[in-house]
């Protein structure tokens, strides 16, 4: 009997590892191409920089628009079937890159790809929560993010290396297609526990699309998403113009990814103990130090140190916030909780990119990153004074 209980409560059970592999393949297939698409559009279609930006931004809009509906479908229908359908559509879109013979066709394919990408990330992370034992859920959600962090750290470098060796975009499109197919096949083998029904559940409400109970958590995560959006999109230009660092962006993101990975790895222990607000607070403050160093100390060592601090901070903060979203939701709203934090993060990123671009264009990159440090500080104050107590009042114990 004890063996059975201990087996049931195992974190690294077979289904959880399958879902982790699905997530890794999903992000690896997608980010293998991401840094190379501007080169492809330039060499294949002779597109200028403004047009390349428009073409590549389409998927972001599509991803943001599909998130609320993803949560609704994941909560309302069979989760495994939703995951399989979304993953198959995600896989199918890679064949569109092979067949896109005009810039307009490529734009349509790229924009359409944002729909299954956004939906599959919500479906897969919700399935991960379902296959985790309740006693290990906080910890498991923290580890889950390692799979996409690892993929996002490795895939761009692999893609660039293969392109430099082969000078062949078609090969890379085929490789992404095959990896996505493997991810889909893996998703078909996941076995989910039976879901409990909820008495008196409303037929249709706003909470099917966005978790209203978590509104202040959503506002707070928007602040941090805005900071991440400015940093991730403008760091290369900032490094070149302000610090004369022309070839250090790759190293910056490698250090950032290492910080994310290490932080999630070691932060999972305190998540297991239920120290969600503690983890979030530490992550928010470490990130604040990182953004302040980035914005106000203009040296090469501070450039790379800030990458480590921001990575360590976000690796602590984001899993804690995700757990808090889930804790204020009913068990039948896990999809909505997942989609809600992603909507908030994406919205913050979009606003950050827009605001950062306007400030950089009219005043300068230094001032744009001063604004980022201010936004992170405002988000930290909001969390410490209001969001922590908001979460404690609204968290549920039955999910």
mmCIF file of N, CA and C in Angstrom, residues 93-157:
data_model
loop_
_atom_site.group_PDB
_atom_site.id
_atom_site.type_symbol
_atom_site.label_atom_id
_atom_site.label_comp_id
_atom_site.label_asym_id
_atom_site.label_seq_id
_atom_site.Cartn_x
_atom_site.Cartn_y
_atom_site.Cartn_z
ATOM 1 N N UNK A 93 1.587 23.562 -39.836
ATOM 2 C CA UNK A 93 1.972 24.911 -40.281
ATOM 3 C C UNK A 93 3.410 24.972 -40.787
ATOM 4 N N UNK A 94 4.293 24.099 -40.289
ATOM 5 C CA UNK A 94 5.677 24.117 -40.764
ATOM 6 C C UNK A 94 5.762 23.758 -42.248
ATOM 7 N N UNK A 95 4.825 22.928 -42.727
ATOM 8 C CA UNK A 95 4.822 22.598 -44.154
ATOM 9 C C UNK A 95 4.481 23.824 -44.992
ATOM 10 N N UNK A 96 3.768 24.781 -44.374
ATOM 11 C CA UNK A 96 3.428 26.022 -45.086
ATOM 12 C C UNK A 96 4.650 26.835 -45.455
ATOM 13 N N UNK A 97 5.687 26.830 -44.592
ATOM 14 C CA UNK A 97 6.919 27.555 -44.902
ATOM 15 C C UNK A 97 7.578 26.990 -46.162
ATOM 16 N N UNK A 98 7.493 25.672 -46.309
ATOM 17 C CA UNK A 98 8.097 25.019 -47.484
ATOM 18 C C UNK A 98 7.366 25.389 -48.764
ATOM 19 N N UNK A 99 6.055 25.645 -48.631
ATOM 20 C CA UNK A 99 5.265 25.925 -49.830
ATOM 21 C C UNK A 99 5.018 27.395 -50.102
ATOM 22 N N UNK A 100 5.437 28.286 -49.179
ATOM 23 C CA UNK A 100 5.171 29.724 -49.353
ATOM 24 C C UNK A 100 6.106 30.315 -50.405
ATOM 25 N N UNK A 101 5.559 30.612 -51.571
ATOM 26 C CA UNK A 101 6.388 31.087 -52.688
ATOM 27 C C UNK A 101 6.394 32.609 -52.826
ATOM 28 N N UNK A 102 5.524 33.293 -52.074
ATOM 29 C CA UNK A 102 5.490 34.760 -52.110
ATOM 30 C C UNK A 102 5.556 35.290 -50.676
ATOM 31 N N UNK A 103 5.877 36.564 -50.552
ATOM 32 C CA UNK A 103 5.965 37.180 -49.231
ATOM 33 C C UNK A 103 4.601 37.195 -48.551
ATOM 34 N N UNK A 104 3.529 37.425 -49.318
ATOM 35 C CA UNK A 104 2.174 37.430 -48.758
ATOM 36 C C UNK A 104 1.819 36.051 -48.204
ATOM 37 N N UNK A 105 2.144 35.008 -48.957
ATOM 38 C CA UNK A 105 1.874 33.645 -48.490
ATOM 39 C C UNK A 105 2.651 33.345 -47.211
ATOM 40 N N UNK A 106 3.901 33.792 -47.172
ATOM 41 C CA UNK A 106 4.721 33.562 -45.974
ATOM 42 C C UNK A 106 4.118 34.294 -44.778
ATOM 43 N N UNK A 107 3.665 35.513 -44.995
ATOM 44 C CA UNK A 107 3.028 36.306 -43.927
ATOM 45 C C UNK A 107 1.797 35.572 -43.382
ATOM 46 N N UNK A 108 0.982 35.035 -44.284
ATOM 47 C CA UNK A 108 -0.232 34.309 -43.872
ATOM 48 C C UNK A 108 0.133 33.072 -43.052
ATOM 49 N N UNK A 109 1.124 32.318 -43.547
ATOM 50 C CA UNK A 109 1.549 31.097 -42.842
ATOM 51 C C UNK A 109 2.102 31.441 -41.461
ATOM 52 N N UNK A 110 2.963 32.452 -41.401
ATOM 53 C CA UNK A 110 3.586 32.833 -40.131
ATOM 54 C C UNK A 110 2.537 33.314 -39.128
ATOM 55 N N UNK A 111 1.592 34.115 -39.604
ATOM 56 C CA UNK A 111 0.523 34.601 -38.724
ATOM 57 C C UNK A 111 -0.347 33.443 -38.248
ATOM 58 N N UNK A 112 -0.722 32.557 -39.164
ATOM 59 C CA UNK A 112 -1.529 31.385 -38.805
ATOM 60 C C UNK A 112 -0.808 30.497 -37.793
ATOM 61 N N UNK A 113 0.524 30.468 -37.876
ATOM 62 C CA UNK A 113 1.297 29.607 -36.975
ATOM 63 C C UNK A 113 1.164 30.067 -35.525
ATOM 64 N N UNK A 114 0.905 31.350 -35.325
ATOM 65 C CA UNK A 114 0.729 31.859 -33.966
ATOM 66 C C UNK A 114 -0.481 31.274 -33.261
ATOM 67 N N UNK A 115 -1.498 30.849 -34.048
ATOM 68 C CA UNK A 115 -2.721 30.295 -33.452
ATOM 69 C C UNK A 115 -2.438 28.961 -32.756
ATOM 70 N N UNK A 116 -1.895 27.941 -33.458
ATOM 71 C CA UNK A 116 -1.619 26.682 -32.747
ATOM 72 C C UNK A 116 -0.497 26.788 -31.733
ATOM 73 N N UNK A 117 0.470 27.709 -31.960
ATOM 74 C CA UNK A 117 1.537 27.880 -30.975
ATOM 75 C C UNK A 117 0.960 28.374 -29.652
ATOM 76 N N UNK A 118 0.112 29.408 -29.734
ATOM 77 C CA UNK A 118 -0.506 29.947 -28.523
ATOM 78 C C UNK A 118 -1.426 28.943 -27.851
ATOM 79 N N UNK A 119 -2.198 28.210 -28.659
ATOM 80 C CA UNK A 119 -3.148 27.246 -28.101
ATOM 81 C C UNK A 119 -2.433 26.028 -27.513
ATOM 82 N N UNK A 120 -1.381 25.551 -28.183
ATOM 83 C CA UNK A 120 -0.686 24.352 -27.716
ATOM 84 C C UNK A 120 0.075 24.614 -26.418
ATOM 85 N N UNK A 121 0.652 25.800 -26.285
ATOM 86 C CA UNK A 121 1.361 26.115 -25.033
ATOM 87 C C UNK A 121 0.396 26.107 -23.846
ATOM 88 N N UNK A 122 -0.818 26.632 -24.051
ATOM 89 C CA UNK A 122 -1.826 26.612 -22.984
ATOM 90 C C UNK A 122 -2.270 25.184 -22.691
ATOM 91 N N UNK A 123 -2.589 24.423 -23.743
ATOM 92 C CA UNK A 123 -3.080 23.050 -23.574
ATOM 93 C C UNK A 123 -2.033 22.166 -22.902
ATOM 94 N N UNK A 124 -0.783 22.272 -23.344
ATOM 95 C CA UNK A 124 0.266 21.396 -22.816
ATOM 96 C C UNK A 124 0.571 21.694 -21.349
ATOM 97 N N UNK A 125 0.625 22.978 -20.999
ATOM 98 C CA UNK A 125 0.920 23.320 -19.603
ATOM 99 C C UNK A 125 -0.241 22.934 -18.688
ATOM 100 N N UNK A 126 -1.478 22.989 -19.204
ATOM 101 C CA UNK A 126 -2.635 22.565 -18.409
ATOM 102 C C UNK A 126 -2.609 21.054 -18.192
ATOM 103 N N UNK A 127 -2.250 20.308 -19.227
ATOM 104 C CA UNK A 127 -2.115 18.855 -19.117
ATOM 105 C C UNK A 127 -1.015 18.511 -18.105
ATOM 106 N N UNK A 128 0.061 19.286 -18.095
ATOM 107 C CA UNK A 128 1.146 19.055 -17.125
ATOM 108 C C UNK A 128 0.630 19.158 -15.695
ATOM 109 N N UNK A 129 -0.234 20.123 -15.442
ATOM 110 C CA UNK A 129 -0.813 20.285 -14.102
ATOM 111 C C UNK A 129 -1.673 19.072 -13.755
ATOM 112 N N UNK A 130 -2.426 18.583 -14.743
ATOM 113 C CA UNK A 130 -3.314 17.439 -14.503
ATOM 114 C C UNK A 130 -2.553 16.164 -14.145
ATOM 115 N N UNK A 131 -1.386 15.956 -14.740
ATOM 116 C CA UNK A 131 -0.669 14.695 -14.507
ATOM 117 C C UNK A 131 0.252 14.762 -13.281
ATOM 118 N N UNK A 132 0.343 15.935 -12.671
ATOM 119 C CA UNK A 132 1.156 16.066 -11.458
ATOM 120 C C UNK A 132 0.350 15.677 -10.225
ATOM 121 N N UNK A 133 0.941 14.950 -9.284
ATOM 122 C CA UNK A 133 0.255 14.702 -8.012
ATOM 123 C C UNK A 133 0.083 16.024 -7.270
ATOM 124 N N UNK A 134 -1.054 16.194 -6.599
ATOM 125 C CA UNK A 134 -1.358 17.488 -5.979
ATOM 126 C C UNK A 134 -0.288 17.929 -4.981
ATOM 127 N N UNK A 135 0.332 16.961 -4.296
ATOM 128 C CA UNK A 135 1.343 17.308 -3.286
ATOM 129 C C UNK A 135 2.637 17.803 -3.917
ATOM 130 N N UNK A 136 2.833 17.552 -5.200
ATOM 131 C CA UNK A 136 4.081 17.962 -5.875
ATOM 132 C C UNK A 136 3.816 19.006 -6.972
ATOM 133 N N UNK A 137 2.591 19.558 -6.995
ATOM 134 C CA UNK A 137 2.207 20.415 -8.122
ATOM 135 C C UNK A 137 3.025 21.702 -8.200
ATOM 136 N N UNK A 138 3.167 22.396 -7.069
ATOM 137 C CA UNK A 138 3.931 23.653 -7.084
ATOM 138 C C UNK A 138 5.340 23.430 -7.623
ATOM 139 N N UNK A 139 5.980 22.398 -7.108
ATOM 140 C CA UNK A 139 7.341 22.057 -7.510
ATOM 141 C C UNK A 139 7.384 21.664 -8.985
ATOM 142 N N UNK A 140 6.413 20.840 -9.403
ATOM 143 C CA UNK A 140 6.382 20.351 -10.787
ATOM 144 C C UNK A 140 6.198 21.460 -11.801
ATOM 145 N N UNK A 141 5.380 22.460 -11.458
ATOM 146 C CA UNK A 141 5.186 23.600 -12.365
ATOM 147 C C UNK A 141 6.492 24.372 -12.512
ATOM 148 N N UNK A 142 7.244 24.471 -11.424
ATOM 149 C CA UNK A 142 8.548 25.143 -11.500
ATOM 150 C C UNK A 142 9.502 24.421 -12.422
ATOM 151 N N UNK A 143 9.557 23.079 -12.305
ATOM 152 C CA UNK A 143 10.435 22.297 -13.177
ATOM 153 C C UNK A 143 9.963 22.298 -14.627
ATOM 154 N N UNK A 144 8.651 22.360 -14.827
ATOM 155 C CA UNK A 144 8.083 22.284 -16.178
ATOM 156 C C UNK A 144 8.690 23.346 -17.100
ATOM 157 N N UNK A 145 8.882 24.545 -16.564
ATOM 158 C CA UNK A 145 9.433 25.631 -17.377
ATOM 159 C C UNK A 145 10.855 25.391 -17.847
ATOM 160 N N UNK A 146 11.560 24.442 -17.192
ATOM 161 C CA UNK A 146 12.923 24.140 -17.626
ATOM 162 C C UNK A 146 12.940 23.614 -19.054
ATOM 163 N N UNK A 147 11.887 22.892 -19.445
ATOM 164 C CA UNK A 147 11.869 22.286 -20.782
ATOM 165 C C UNK A 147 11.848 23.344 -21.875
ATOM 166 N N UNK A 148 11.028 24.404 -21.708
ATOM 167 C CA UNK A 148 11.045 25.449 -22.741
ATOM 168 C C UNK A 148 12.243 26.383 -22.586
ATOM 169 N N UNK A 149 12.718 26.603 -21.342
ATOM 170 C CA UNK A 149 13.935 27.410 -21.173
ATOM 171 C C UNK A 149 15.116 26.762 -21.880
ATOM 172 N N UNK A 150 15.248 25.447 -21.718
ATOM 173 C CA UNK A 150 16.344 24.713 -22.343
ATOM 174 C C UNK A 150 16.228 24.761 -23.867
ATOM 175 N N UNK A 151 15.021 24.565 -24.373
ATOM 176 C CA UNK A 151 14.799 24.602 -25.826
ATOM 177 C C UNK A 151 15.116 25.981 -26.397
ATOM 178 N N UNK A 152 14.666 27.031 -25.702
ATOM 179 C CA UNK A 152 14.895 28.397 -26.188
ATOM 180 C C UNK A 152 16.355 28.801 -26.078
ATOM 181 N N UNK A 153 17.101 28.160 -25.169
ATOM 182 C CA UNK A 153 18.531 28.459 -25.038
ATOM 183 C C UNK A 153 19.345 27.764 -26.125
ATOM 184 N N UNK A 154 18.940 26.536 -26.496
ATOM 185 C CA UNK A 154 19.730 25.728 -27.424
ATOM 186 C C UNK A 154 19.309 25.920 -28.884
ATOM 187 N N UNK A 155 17.998 25.939 -29.132
ATOM 188 C CA UNK A 155 17.485 25.890 -30.510
ATOM 189 C C UNK A 155 18.027 27.000 -31.425
ATOM 190 N N UNK A 156 18.023 28.279 -30.998
ATOM 191 C CA UNK A 156 18.546 29.311 -31.906
ATOM 192 C C UNK A 156 19.999 29.075 -32.309
ATOM 193 N N UNK A 157 20.824 28.640 -31.352
ATOM 194 C CA UNK A 157 22.239 28.376 -31.652
ATOM 195 C C UNK A 157 22.380 27.213 -32.629
#
